[in-house]
Amino acid sequence: MTPEQMARLAVEWFDGTASTEVAHGQLCVDVAPLDWIEALTMARDELGCTFFDWLSGVDDLDRDPPGISIVAHVYSPVERHHLLLRTRVPADHLSLPTATTVYKGANWHERETHEMFGIGFDDHPNPAFRSEERRVGKECRS
């Protein structure tokens, strides 16, 4: 499946609320934080992206509106296509559902993203990285 075909499928899947961008032959799909788990599940189940590669954050606090972008890279070993999924959490609510419910390999990456950016991951297997346990001002970006 080409990046353009995957882009059309993603836009249809999210009824036009997702935006897509193809750069350097790779697709990036932007979804709302409430659609994060659905996007990861669609990537795994519908697009065959069964390999979880990485997840990280991007400090977008100087943008309008300010927030932290969370980006995950997944890969389909069968179809040999890559996919970037991205969402932005607002600066006043640094919380997102854990990706470990879809990809167990996200565990360590969410821990690092929590420590670097202060993002709380709801229902994370380790309670220290959940939203309610987030310690404001203790992340590395302070």
mmCIF file of N, CA and C in Angstrom:
data_model
loop_
_atom_site.group_PDB
_atom_site.id
_atom_site.type_symbol
_atom_site.label_atom_id
_atom_site.label_comp_id
_atom_site.label_asym_id
_atom_site.label_seq_id
_atom_site.Cartn_x
_atom_site.Cartn_y
_atom_site.Cartn_z
ATOM 1 N N MET A 1 0.849 -1.174 0.000
ATOM 2 C CA MET A 1 0.000 0.000 0.000
ATOM 3 C C MET A 1 0.899 1.244 0.000
ATOM 4 N N THR A 2 0.584 2.177 -0.841
ATOM 5 C CA THR A 2 1.388 3.402 -0.927
ATOM 6 C C THR A 2 1.018 4.357 0.212
ATOM 7 N N PRO A 3 1.892 5.313 0.523
ATOM 8 C CA PRO A 3 1.552 6.313 1.538
ATOM 9 C C PRO A 3 0.269 7.071 1.192
ATOM 10 N N GLU A 4 0.063 7.354 -0.080
ATOM 11 C CA GLU A 4 -1.137 8.082 -0.505
ATOM 12 C C GLU A 4 -2.403 7.240 -0.269
ATOM 13 N N GLN A 5 -2.335 5.943 -0.535
ATOM 14 C CA GLN A 5 -3.470 5.058 -0.279
ATOM 15 C C GLN A 5 -3.762 4.978 1.218
ATOM 16 N N MET A 6 -2.709 4.870 2.026
ATOM 17 C CA MET A 6 -2.899 4.841 3.477
ATOM 18 C C MET A 6 -3.485 6.158 3.972
ATOM 19 N N ALA A 7 -3.069 7.271 3.382
ATOM 20 C CA ALA A 7 -3.597 8.582 3.777
ATOM 21 C C ALA A 7 -5.097 8.656 3.522
ATOM 22 N N ARG A 8 -5.528 8.200 2.357
ATOM 23 C CA ARG A 8 -6.968 8.218 2.044
ATOM 24 C C ARG A 8 -7.746 7.346 3.029
ATOM 25 N N LEU A 9 -7.193 6.180 3.350
ATOM 26 C CA LEU A 9 -7.846 5.279 4.295
ATOM 27 C C LEU A 9 -7.957 5.928 5.684
ATOM 28 N N ALA A 10 -6.902 6.593 6.123
ATOM 29 C CA ALA A 10 -6.915 7.247 7.444
ATOM 30 C C ALA A 10 -7.947 8.363 7.498
ATOM 31 N N VAL A 11 -8.030 9.167 6.455
ATOM 32 C CA VAL A 11 -9.002 10.262 6.423
ATOM 33 C C VAL A 11 -10.419 9.695 6.450
ATOM 34 N N GLU A 12 -10.666 8.631 5.683
ATOM 35 C CA GLU A 12 -11.982 7.989 5.690
ATOM 36 C C GLU A 12 -12.294 7.395 7.062
ATOM 37 N N TRP A 13 -11.312 6.727 7.656
ATOM 38 C CA TRP A 13 -11.497 6.051 8.946
ATOM 39 C C TRP A 13 -11.943 7.041 10.020
ATOM 40 N N PHE A 14 -11.353 8.224 10.010
ATOM 41 C CA PHE A 14 -11.656 9.228 11.028
ATOM 42 C C PHE A 14 -12.634 10.290 10.525
ATOM 43 N N ASP A 15 -13.396 9.954 9.502
ATOM 44 C CA ASP A 15 -14.445 10.843 8.974
ATOM 45 C C ASP A 15 -13.933 12.250 8.702
ATOM 46 N N GLY A 16 -12.735 12.351 8.172
ATOM 47 C CA GLY A 16 -12.189 13.649 7.796
ATOM 48 C C GLY A 16 -11.582 14.454 8.928
ATOM 49 N N THR A 17 -11.584 13.929 10.162
ATOM 50 C CA THR A 17 -11.010 14.693 11.280
ATOM 51 C C THR A 17 -9.500 14.534 11.385
ATOM 52 N N ALA A 18 -8.942 13.514 10.758
ATOM 53 C CA ALA A 18 -7.491 13.326 10.751
ATOM 54 C C ALA A 18 -6.903 14.102 9.582
ATOM 55 N N SER A 19 -5.692 14.603 9.783
ATOM 56 C CA SER A 19 -4.987 15.225 8.663
ATOM 57 C C SER A 19 -3.761 14.378 8.347
ATOM 58 N N THR A 20 -3.341 14.422 7.093
ATOM 59 C CA THR A 20 -2.225 13.597 6.654
ATOM 60 C C THR A 20 -1.203 14.430 5.910
ATOM 61 N N GLU A 21 0.010 13.935 5.924
ATOM 62 C CA GLU A 21 1.108 14.584 5.218
ATOM 63 C C GLU A 21 2.075 13.503 4.770
ATOM 64 N N VAL A 22 2.464 13.536 3.514
ATOM 65 C CA VAL A 22 3.469 12.617 3.002
ATOM 66 C C VAL A 22 4.736 13.421 2.755
ATOM 67 N N ALA A 23 5.796 13.036 3.447
ATOM 68 C CA ALA A 23 7.095 13.701 3.287
ATOM 69 C C ALA A 23 8.170 12.635 3.166
ATOM 70 N N HIS A 24 8.995 12.771 2.157
ATOM 71 C CA HIS A 24 10.090 11.827 1.919
ATOM 72 C C HIS A 24 9.579 10.396 1.789
ATOM 73 N N GLY A 25 8.386 10.248 1.192
ATOM 74 C CA GLY A 25 7.821 8.930 0.962
ATOM 75 C C GLY A 25 7.209 8.280 2.192
ATOM 76 N N GLN A 26 7.081 9.014 3.281
ATOM 77 C CA GLN A 26 6.522 8.453 4.510
ATOM 78 C C GLN A 26 5.286 9.235 4.933
ATOM 79 N N LEU A 27 4.270 8.515 5.367
ATOM 80 C CA LEU A 27 3.014 9.122 5.779
ATOM 81 C C LEU A 27 3.036 9.470 7.260
ATOM 82 N N CYS A 28 2.539 10.665 7.576
ATOM 83 C CA CYS A 28 2.300 11.076 8.955
ATOM 84 C C CYS A 28 0.815 11.414 9.069
ATOM 85 N N VAL A 29 0.156 10.807 10.048
ATOM 86 C CA VAL A 29 -1.271 11.038 10.282
ATOM 87 C C VAL A 29 -1.413 11.749 11.620
ATOM 88 N N ASP A 30 -2.062 12.905 11.593
ATOM 89 C CA ASP A 30 -2.345 13.666 12.815
ATOM 90 C C ASP A 30 -3.764 13.380 13.260
ATOM 91 N N VAL A 31 -3.906 12.992 14.530
ATOM 92 C CA VAL A 31 -5.227 12.708 15.088
ATOM 93 C C VAL A 31 -5.410 13.475 16.395
ATOM 94 N N ALA A 32 -6.638 13.623 16.797
ATOM 95 C CA ALA A 32 -6.949 14.246 18.076
ATOM 96 C C ALA A 32 -6.537 13.302 19.204
ATOM 97 N N PRO A 33 -6.199 13.848 20.375
ATOM 98 C CA PRO A 33 -5.825 12.975 21.502
ATOM 99 C C PRO A 33 -6.884 11.914 21.824
ATOM 100 N N LEU A 34 -8.148 12.246 21.657
ATOM 101 C CA LEU A 34 -9.199 11.263 21.937
ATOM 102 C C LEU A 34 -9.207 10.114 20.936
ATOM 103 N N ASP A 35 -8.586 10.311 19.773
ATOM 104 C CA ASP A 35 -8.518 9.272 18.737
ATOM 105 C C ASP A 35 -7.198 8.503 18.751
ATOM 106 N N TRP A 36 -6.323 8.785 19.710
ATOM 107 C CA TRP A 36 -4.974 8.209 19.747
ATOM 108 C C TRP A 36 -4.993 6.682 19.735
ATOM 109 N N ILE A 37 -5.741 6.072 20.643
ATOM 110 C CA ILE A 37 -5.758 4.608 20.729
ATOM 111 C C ILE A 37 -6.418 4.005 19.496
ATOM 112 N N GLU A 38 -7.473 4.632 19.009
ATOM 113 C CA GLU A 38 -8.119 4.141 17.791
ATOM 114 C C GLU A 38 -7.157 4.200 16.604
ATOM 115 N N ALA A 39 -6.348 5.248 16.515
ATOM 116 C CA ALA A 39 -5.381 5.371 15.416
ATOM 117 C C ALA A 39 -4.313 4.280 15.506
ATOM 118 N N LEU A 40 -3.810 4.031 16.704
ATOM 119 C CA LEU A 40 -2.816 2.970 16.880
ATOM 120 C C LEU A 40 -3.411 1.604 16.551
ATOM 121 N N THR A 41 -4.646 1.384 16.974
ATOM 122 C CA THR A 41 -5.314 0.115 16.694
ATOM 123 C C THR A 41 -5.561 -0.059 15.204
ATOM 124 N N MET A 42 -5.987 1.018 14.520
ATOM 125 C CA MET A 42 -6.195 0.958 13.079
ATOM 126 C C MET A 42 -4.877 0.638 12.364
ATOM 127 N N ALA A 43 -3.796 1.269 12.802
ATOM 128 C CA ALA A 43 -2.493 1.014 12.183
ATOM 129 C C ALA A 43 -2.110 -0.460 12.315
ATOM 130 N N ARG A 44 -2.330 -1.014 13.485
ATOM 131 C CA ARG A 44 -1.971 -2.417 13.715
ATOM 132 C C ARG A 44 -2.910 -3.370 12.976
ATOM 133 N N ASP A 45 -4.224 -3.167 13.145
ATOM 134 C CA ASP A 45 -5.189 -4.151 12.642
ATOM 135 C C ASP A 45 -5.575 -3.974 11.182
ATOM 136 N N GLU A 46 -5.676 -2.734 10.717
ATOM 137 C CA GLU A 46 -6.115 -2.487 9.341
ATOM 138 C C GLU A 46 -4.954 -2.301 8.366
ATOM 139 N N LEU A 47 -3.859 -1.726 8.848
ATOM 140 C CA LEU A 47 -2.724 -1.452 7.956
ATOM 141 C C LEU A 47 -1.582 -2.442 8.144
ATOM 142 N N GLY A 48 -1.717 -3.362 9.090
ATOM 143 C CA GLY A 48 -0.704 -4.392 9.292
ATOM 144 C C GLY A 48 0.577 -3.911 9.945
ATOM 145 N N CYS A 49 0.531 -2.760 10.584
ATOM 146 C CA CYS A 49 1.730 -2.215 11.244
ATOM 147 C C CYS A 49 1.869 -2.879 12.619
ATOM 148 N N THR A 50 2.375 -4.091 12.613
ATOM 149 C CA THR A 50 2.474 -4.877 13.837
ATOM 150 C C THR A 50 3.768 -4.625 14.603
ATOM 151 N N PHE A 51 4.717 -3.939 13.986
ATOM 152 C CA PHE A 51 5.992 -3.650 14.648
ATOM 153 C C PHE A 51 5.969 -2.227 15.192
ATOM 154 N N PHE A 52 6.065 -2.116 16.512
ATOM 155 C CA PHE A 52 6.157 -0.814 17.165
ATOM 156 C C PHE A 52 7.631 -0.459 17.248
ATOM 157 N N ASP A 53 8.018 0.694 16.660
ATOM 158 C CA ASP A 53 9.422 1.089 16.618
ATOM 159 C C ASP A 53 9.769 2.057 17.739
ATOM 160 N N TRP A 54 9.073 3.208 17.801
ATOM 161 C CA TRP A 54 9.390 4.185 18.838
ATOM 162 C C TRP A 54 8.235 5.147 19.073
ATOM 163 N N LEU A 55 8.306 5.826 20.207
ATOM 164 C CA LEU A 55 7.366 6.872 20.577
ATOM 165 C C LEU A 55 8.170 7.933 21.308
ATOM 166 N N SER A 56 7.878 9.195 21.007
ATOM 167 C CA SER A 56 8.582 10.282 21.681
ATOM 168 C C SER A 56 7.717 11.533 21.671
ATOM 169 N N GLY A 57 8.233 12.580 22.271
ATOM 170 C CA GLY A 57 7.521 13.846 22.329
ATOM 171 C C GLY A 57 8.290 14.944 21.624
ATOM 172 N N VAL A 58 7.569 15.986 21.235
ATOM 173 C CA VAL A 58 8.144 17.174 20.625
ATOM 174 C C VAL A 58 7.595 18.372 21.389
ATOM 175 N N ASP A 59 8.474 19.181 21.914
ATOM 176 C CA ASP A 59 8.070 20.354 22.694
ATOM 177 C C ASP A 59 7.549 21.425 21.744
ATOM 178 N N ASP A 60 6.238 21.593 21.737
ATOM 179 C CA ASP A 60 5.578 22.609 20.919
ATOM 180 C C ASP A 60 4.965 23.694 21.806
ATOM 181 N N LEU A 61 5.607 23.974 22.928
ATOM 182 C CA LEU A 61 5.053 24.943 23.870
ATOM 183 C C LEU A 61 5.114 26.370 23.341
ATOM 184 N N ASP A 62 5.931 26.607 22.313
ATOM 185 C CA ASP A 62 6.015 27.943 21.730
ATOM 186 C C ASP A 62 5.054 28.130 20.552
ATOM 187 N N ARG A 63 4.266 27.104 20.242
ATOM 188 C CA ARG A 63 3.285 27.201 19.160
ATOM 189 C C ARG A 63 1.945 27.644 19.713
ATOM 190 N N ASP A 64 1.044 27.952 18.799
ATOM 191 C CA ASP A 64 -0.289 28.367 19.212
ATOM 192 C C ASP A 64 -1.302 27.371 18.672
ATOM 193 N N PRO A 65 -1.987 26.616 19.486
ATOM 194 C CA PRO A 65 -1.920 26.611 20.943
ATOM 195 C C PRO A 65 -0.716 25.798 21.427
ATOM 196 N N PRO A 66 -0.191 26.137 22.600
ATOM 197 C CA PRO A 66 0.971 25.419 23.131
ATOM 198 C C PRO A 66 0.606 23.998 23.548
ATOM 199 N N GLY A 67 1.566 23.109 23.391
ATOM 200 C CA GLY A 67 1.351 21.717 23.788
ATOM 201 C C GLY A 67 2.582 20.879 23.533
ATOM 202 N N ILE A 68 2.423 19.601 23.698
ATOM 203 C CA ILE A 68 3.475 18.622 23.420
ATOM 204 C C ILE A 68 2.918 17.660 22.379
ATOM 205 N N SER A 69 3.634 17.503 21.269
ATOM 206 C CA SER A 69 3.238 16.524 20.264
ATOM 207 C C SER A 69 3.825 15.170 20.645
ATOM 208 N N ILE A 70 3.008 14.151 20.536
ATOM 209 C CA ILE A 70 3.458 12.783 20.756
ATOM 210 C C ILE A 70 3.452 12.098 19.399
ATOM 211 N N VAL A 71 4.575 11.477 19.065
ATOM 212 C CA VAL A 71 4.740 10.840 17.757
ATOM 213 C C VAL A 71 5.129 9.384 17.967
ATOM 214 N N ALA A 72 4.455 8.493 17.243
ATOM 215 C CA ALA A 72 4.790 7.071 17.271
ATOM 216 C C ALA A 72 5.109 6.621 15.845
ATOM 217 N N HIS A 73 6.141 5.797 15.727
ATOM 218 C CA HIS A 73 6.508 5.215 14.439
ATOM 219 C C HIS A 73 6.228 3.719 14.503
ATOM 220 N N VAL A 74 5.419 3.246 13.549
ATOM 221 C CA VAL A 74 5.101 1.827 13.454
ATOM 222 C C VAL A 74 5.420 1.354 12.041
ATOM 223 N N TYR A 75 5.537 0.038 11.886
ATOM 224 C CA TYR A 75 5.998 -0.523 10.619
ATOM 225 C C TYR A 75 5.247 -1.822 10.331
ATOM 226 N N SER A 76 4.980 -2.057 9.053
ATOM 227 C CA SER A 76 4.392 -3.314 8.610
ATOM 228 C C SER A 76 5.477 -4.183 7.990
ATOM 229 N N PRO A 77 5.895 -5.245 8.662
ATOM 230 C CA PRO A 77 6.931 -6.106 8.085
ATOM 231 C C PRO A 77 6.445 -6.880 6.857
ATOM 232 N N VAL A 78 5.145 -7.102 6.749
ATOM 233 C CA VAL A 78 4.596 -7.829 5.606
ATOM 234 C C VAL A 78 4.502 -6.911 4.390
ATOM 235 N N GLU A 79 3.874 -5.750 4.572
ATOM 236 C CA GLU A 79 3.682 -4.795 3.477
ATOM 237 C C GLU A 79 4.893 -3.889 3.259
ATOM 238 N N ARG A 80 5.760 -3.842 4.251
ATOM 239 C CA ARG A 80 6.974 -3.011 4.215
ATOM 240 C C ARG A 80 6.666 -1.524 4.063
ATOM 241 N N HIS A 81 5.702 -1.060 4.851
ATOM 242 C CA HIS A 81 5.458 0.376 4.863
ATOM 243 C C HIS A 81 5.561 0.907 6.296
ATOM 244 N N HIS A 82 5.963 2.162 6.370
ATOM 245 C CA HIS A 82 6.137 2.875 7.630
ATOM 246 C C HIS A 82 4.958 3.810 7.830
ATOM 247 N N LEU A 83 4.698 4.157 9.091
ATOM 248 C CA LEU A 83 3.642 5.102 9.408
ATOM 249 C C LEU A 83 4.016 5.871 10.667
ATOM 250 N N LEU A 84 3.885 7.177 10.587
ATOM 251 C CA LEU A 84 4.023 8.032 11.771
ATOM 252 C C LEU A 84 2.629 8.459 12.198
ATOM 253 N N LEU A 85 2.327 8.292 13.466
ATOM 254 C CA LEU A 85 1.075 8.776 14.043
ATOM 255 C C LEU A 85 1.432 9.878 15.019
ATOM 256 N N ARG A 86 0.680 10.970 14.974
ATOM 257 C CA ARG A 86 1.008 12.124 15.809
ATOM 258 C C ARG A 86 -0.256 12.731 16.389
ATOM 259 N N THR A 87 -0.139 13.172 17.625
ATOM 260 C CA THR A 87 -1.209 13.912 18.273
ATOM 261 C C THR A 87 -0.564 15.001 19.121
ATOM 262 N N ARG A 88 -1.324 16.006 19.465
ATOM 263 C CA ARG A 88 -0.793 17.066 20.328
ATOM 264 C C ARG A 88 -1.671 17.194 21.558
ATOM 265 N N VAL A 89 -1.027 17.092 22.725
ATOM 266 C CA VAL A 89 -1.752 17.289 23.979
ATOM 267 C C VAL A 89 -1.543 18.732 24.419
ATOM 268 N N PRO A 90 -2.605 19.378 24.898
ATOM 269 C CA PRO A 90 -2.482 20.785 25.295
ATOM 270 C C PRO A 90 -1.608 20.951 26.536
ATOM 271 N N ALA A 91 -0.937 22.092 26.616
ATOM 272 C CA ALA A 91 -0.010 22.361 27.713
ATOM 273 C C ALA A 91 -0.689 22.326 29.071
ATOM 274 N N ASP A 92 -1.969 22.627 29.115
ATOM 275 C CA ASP A 92 -2.663 22.641 30.406
ATOM 276 C C ASP A 92 -3.263 21.279 30.772
ATOM 277 N N HIS A 93 -3.056 20.268 29.917
ATOM 278 C CA HIS A 93 -3.554 18.922 30.207
ATOM 279 C C HIS A 93 -2.627 17.902 29.547
ATOM 280 N N LEU A 94 -1.452 17.709 30.114
ATOM 281 C CA LEU A 94 -0.438 16.824 29.532
ATOM 282 C C LEU A 94 -0.745 15.371 29.873
ATOM 283 N N SER A 95 -1.753 14.837 29.198
ATOM 284 C CA SER A 95 -2.218 13.491 29.478
ATOM 285 C C SER A 95 -2.684 12.824 28.197
ATOM 286 N N LEU A 96 -2.434 11.512 28.100
ATOM 287 C CA LEU A 96 -2.811 10.749 26.919
ATOM 288 C C LEU A 96 -3.026 9.299 27.349
ATOM 289 N N PRO A 97 -3.960 8.576 26.723
ATOM 290 C CA PRO A 97 -4.101 7.150 27.049
ATOM 291 C C PRO A 97 -2.828 6.393 26.674
ATOM 292 N N THR A 98 -2.503 5.382 27.437
ATOM 293 C CA THR A 98 -1.295 4.616 27.166
ATOM 294 C C THR A 98 -1.415 3.808 25.876
ATOM 295 N N ALA A 99 -0.338 3.781 25.117
ATOM 296 C CA ALA A 99 -0.286 2.986 23.893
ATOM 297 C C ALA A 99 0.013 1.519 24.197
ATOM 298 N N THR A 100 0.332 1.201 25.452
ATOM 299 C CA THR A 100 0.665 -0.179 25.807
ATOM 300 C C THR A 100 -0.525 -1.116 25.682
ATOM 301 N N THR A 101 -1.732 -0.572 25.605
ATOM 302 C CA THR A 101 -2.902 -1.425 25.389
ATOM 303 C C THR A 101 -2.947 -1.955 23.958
ATOM 304 N N VAL A 102 -2.213 -1.309 23.062
ATOM 305 C CA VAL A 102 -2.160 -1.736 21.658
ATOM 306 C C VAL A 102 -0.798 -2.356 21.342
ATOM 307 N N TYR A 103 0.270 -1.705 21.789
ATOM 308 C CA TYR A 103 1.643 -2.167 21.554
ATOM 309 C C TYR A 103 2.361 -2.253 22.895
ATOM 310 N N LYS A 104 2.650 -3.471 23.347
ATOM 311 C CA LYS A 104 3.354 -3.643 24.626
ATOM 312 C C LYS A 104 4.712 -2.951 24.611
ATOM 313 N N GLY A 105 5.331 -2.864 23.445
ATOM 314 C CA GLY A 105 6.650 -2.243 23.322
ATOM 315 C C GLY A 105 6.668 -0.753 23.611
ATOM 316 N N ALA A 106 5.506 -0.131 23.746
ATOM 317 C CA ALA A 106 5.440 1.308 24.036
ATOM 318 C C ALA A 106 5.793 1.611 25.492
ATOM 319 N N ASN A 107 5.851 0.610 26.336
ATOM 320 C CA ASN A 107 6.061 0.807 27.766
ATOM 321 C C ASN A 107 7.290 1.666 28.056
ATOM 322 N N TRP A 108 8.441 1.242 27.615
ATOM 323 C CA TRP A 108 9.681 1.978 27.897
ATOM 324 C C TRP A 108 9.655 3.368 27.261
ATOM 325 N N HIS A 109 9.136 3.473 26.057
ATOM 326 C CA HIS A 109 9.096 4.752 25.352
ATOM 327 C C HIS A 109 8.205 5.762 26.085
ATOM 328 N N GLU A 110 7.094 5.289 26.619
ATOM 329 C CA GLU A 110 6.237 6.182 27.393
ATOM 330 C C GLU A 110 6.921 6.603 28.690
ATOM 331 N N ARG A 111 7.667 5.706 29.289
ATOM 332 C CA ARG A 111 8.409 6.076 30.501
ATOM 333 C C ARG A 111 9.380 7.201 30.192
ATOM 334 N N GLU A 112 10.117 7.077 29.114
ATOM 335 C CA GLU A 112 11.080 8.110 28.739
ATOM 336 C C GLU A 112 10.383 9.425 28.383
ATOM 337 N N THR A 113 9.263 9.336 27.676
ATOM 338 C CA THR A 113 8.514 10.535 27.299
ATOM 339 C C THR A 113 7.930 11.202 28.545
ATOM 340 N N HIS A 114 7.503 10.414 29.498
ATOM 341 C CA HIS A 114 7.022 10.954 30.774
ATOM 342 C C HIS A 114 8.148 11.714 31.483
ATOM 343 N N GLU A 115 9.317 11.097 31.542
ATOM 344 C CA GLU A 115 10.435 11.722 32.250
ATOM 345 C C GLU A 115 10.959 12.966 31.540
ATOM 346 N N MET A 116 10.934 12.970 30.217
ATOM 347 C CA MET A 116 11.463 14.107 29.458
ATOM 348 C C MET A 116 10.468 15.264 29.339
ATOM 349 N N PHE A 117 9.179 14.945 29.196
ATOM 350 C CA PHE A 117 8.186 15.977 28.882
ATOM 351 C C PHE A 117 7.079 16.127 29.920
ATOM 352 N N GLY A 118 7.020 15.225 30.895
ATOM 353 C CA GLY A 118 5.990 15.312 31.912
ATOM 354 C C GLY A 118 4.623 14.845 31.468
ATOM 355 N N ILE A 119 4.559 14.072 30.389
ATOM 356 C CA ILE A 119 3.278 13.547 29.908
ATOM 357 C C ILE A 119 2.838 12.410 30.823
ATOM 358 N N GLY A 120 1.593 12.440 31.256
ATOM 359 C CA GLY A 120 1.026 11.325 31.997
ATOM 360 C C GLY A 120 0.303 10.405 31.038
ATOM 361 N N PHE A 121 0.519 9.107 31.183
ATOM 362 C CA PHE A 121 -0.124 8.132 30.301
ATOM 363 C C PHE A 121 -1.157 7.347 31.107
ATOM 364 N N ASP A 122 -2.426 7.674 30.870
ATOM 365 C CA ASP A 122 -3.518 7.050 31.608
ATOM 366 C C ASP A 122 -3.496 5.537 31.428
ATOM 367 N N ASP A 123 -3.679 4.830 32.538
ATOM 368 C CA ASP A 123 -3.725 3.368 32.582
ATOM 369 C C ASP A 123 -2.406 2.706 32.205
ATOM 370 N N HIS A 124 -1.295 3.423 32.304
ATOM 371 C CA HIS A 124 0.018 2.827 32.041
ATOM 372 C C HIS A 124 0.249 1.692 33.038
ATOM 373 N N PRO A 125 0.905 0.584 32.618
ATOM 374 C CA PRO A 125 1.143 -0.538 33.537
ATOM 375 C C PRO A 125 1.922 -0.132 34.806
ATOM 376 N N ASN A 126 2.766 0.883 34.703
ATOM 377 C CA ASN A 126 3.502 1.367 35.869
ATOM 378 C C ASN A 126 2.792 2.612 36.392
ATOM 379 N N PRO A 127 2.199 2.540 37.578
ATOM 380 C CA PRO A 127 1.429 3.681 38.096
ATOM 381 C C PRO A 127 2.212 4.994 38.168
ATOM 382 N N ALA A 128 3.520 4.950 38.249
ATOM 383 C CA ALA A 128 4.317 6.176 38.356
ATOM 384 C C ALA A 128 4.232 7.036 37.096
ATOM 385 N N PHE A 129 3.812 6.464 35.974
ATOM 386 C CA PHE A 129 3.779 7.205 34.716
ATOM 387 C C PHE A 129 2.365 7.587 34.294
ATOM 388 N N ARG A 130 1.405 7.384 35.186
ATOM 389 C CA ARG A 130 0.031 7.758 34.900
ATOM 390 C C ARG A 130 -0.166 9.241 35.166
ATOM 391 N N SER A 131 -1.224 9.793 34.596
ATOM 392 C CA SER A 131 -1.509 11.229 34.715
ATOM 393 C C SER A 131 -1.633 11.672 36.159
ATOM 394 N N GLU A 132 -2.324 10.864 36.974
ATOM 395 C CA GLU A 132 -2.547 11.285 38.348
ATOM 396 C C GLU A 132 -1.270 11.280 39.179
ATOM 397 N N GLU A 133 -0.224 10.610 38.681
ATOM 398 C CA GLU A 133 1.048 10.550 39.396
ATOM 399 C C GLU A 133 2.066 11.551 38.863
ATOM 400 N N ARG A 134 1.695 12.305 37.831
ATOM 401 C CA ARG A 134 2.628 13.227 37.197
ATOM 402 C C ARG A 134 3.029 14.326 38.180
ATOM 403 N N ARG A 135 4.310 14.530 38.311
ATOM 404 C CA ARG A 135 4.828 15.548 39.217
ATOM 405 C C ARG A 135 5.236 16.759 38.402
ATOM 406 N N VAL A 136 4.466 17.802 38.466
ATOM 407 C CA VAL A 136 4.730 19.009 37.697
ATOM 408 C C VAL A 136 6.075 19.594 38.120
ATOM 409 N N GLY A 137 6.884 19.959 37.131
ATOM 410 C CA GLY A 137 8.178 20.572 37.409
ATOM 411 C C GLY A 137 9.304 19.595 37.614
ATOM 412 N N LYS A 138 9.048 18.301 37.534
ATOM 413 C CA LYS A 138 10.089 17.312 37.753
ATOM 414 C C LYS A 138 10.620 16.717 36.451
ATOM 415 N N GLU A 139 9.952 17.044 35.338
ATOM 416 C CA GLU A 139 10.426 16.501 34.069
ATOM 417 C C GLU A 139 11.696 17.206 33.621
ATOM 418 N N CYS A 140 12.421 16.601 32.706
ATOM 419 C CA CYS A 140 13.721 17.129 32.265
ATOM 420 C C CYS A 140 13.625 18.445 31.534
ATOM 421 N N ARG A 141 12.486 18.755 30.946
ATOM 422 C CA ARG A 141 12.385 19.981 30.152
ATOM 423 C C ARG A 141 12.210 21.218 31.010
ATOM 424 N N SER A 142 12.045 21.081 32.332
ATOM 425 C CA SER A 142 11.859 22.252 33.208
ATOM 426 C C SER A 142 13.132 23.054 33.322
#
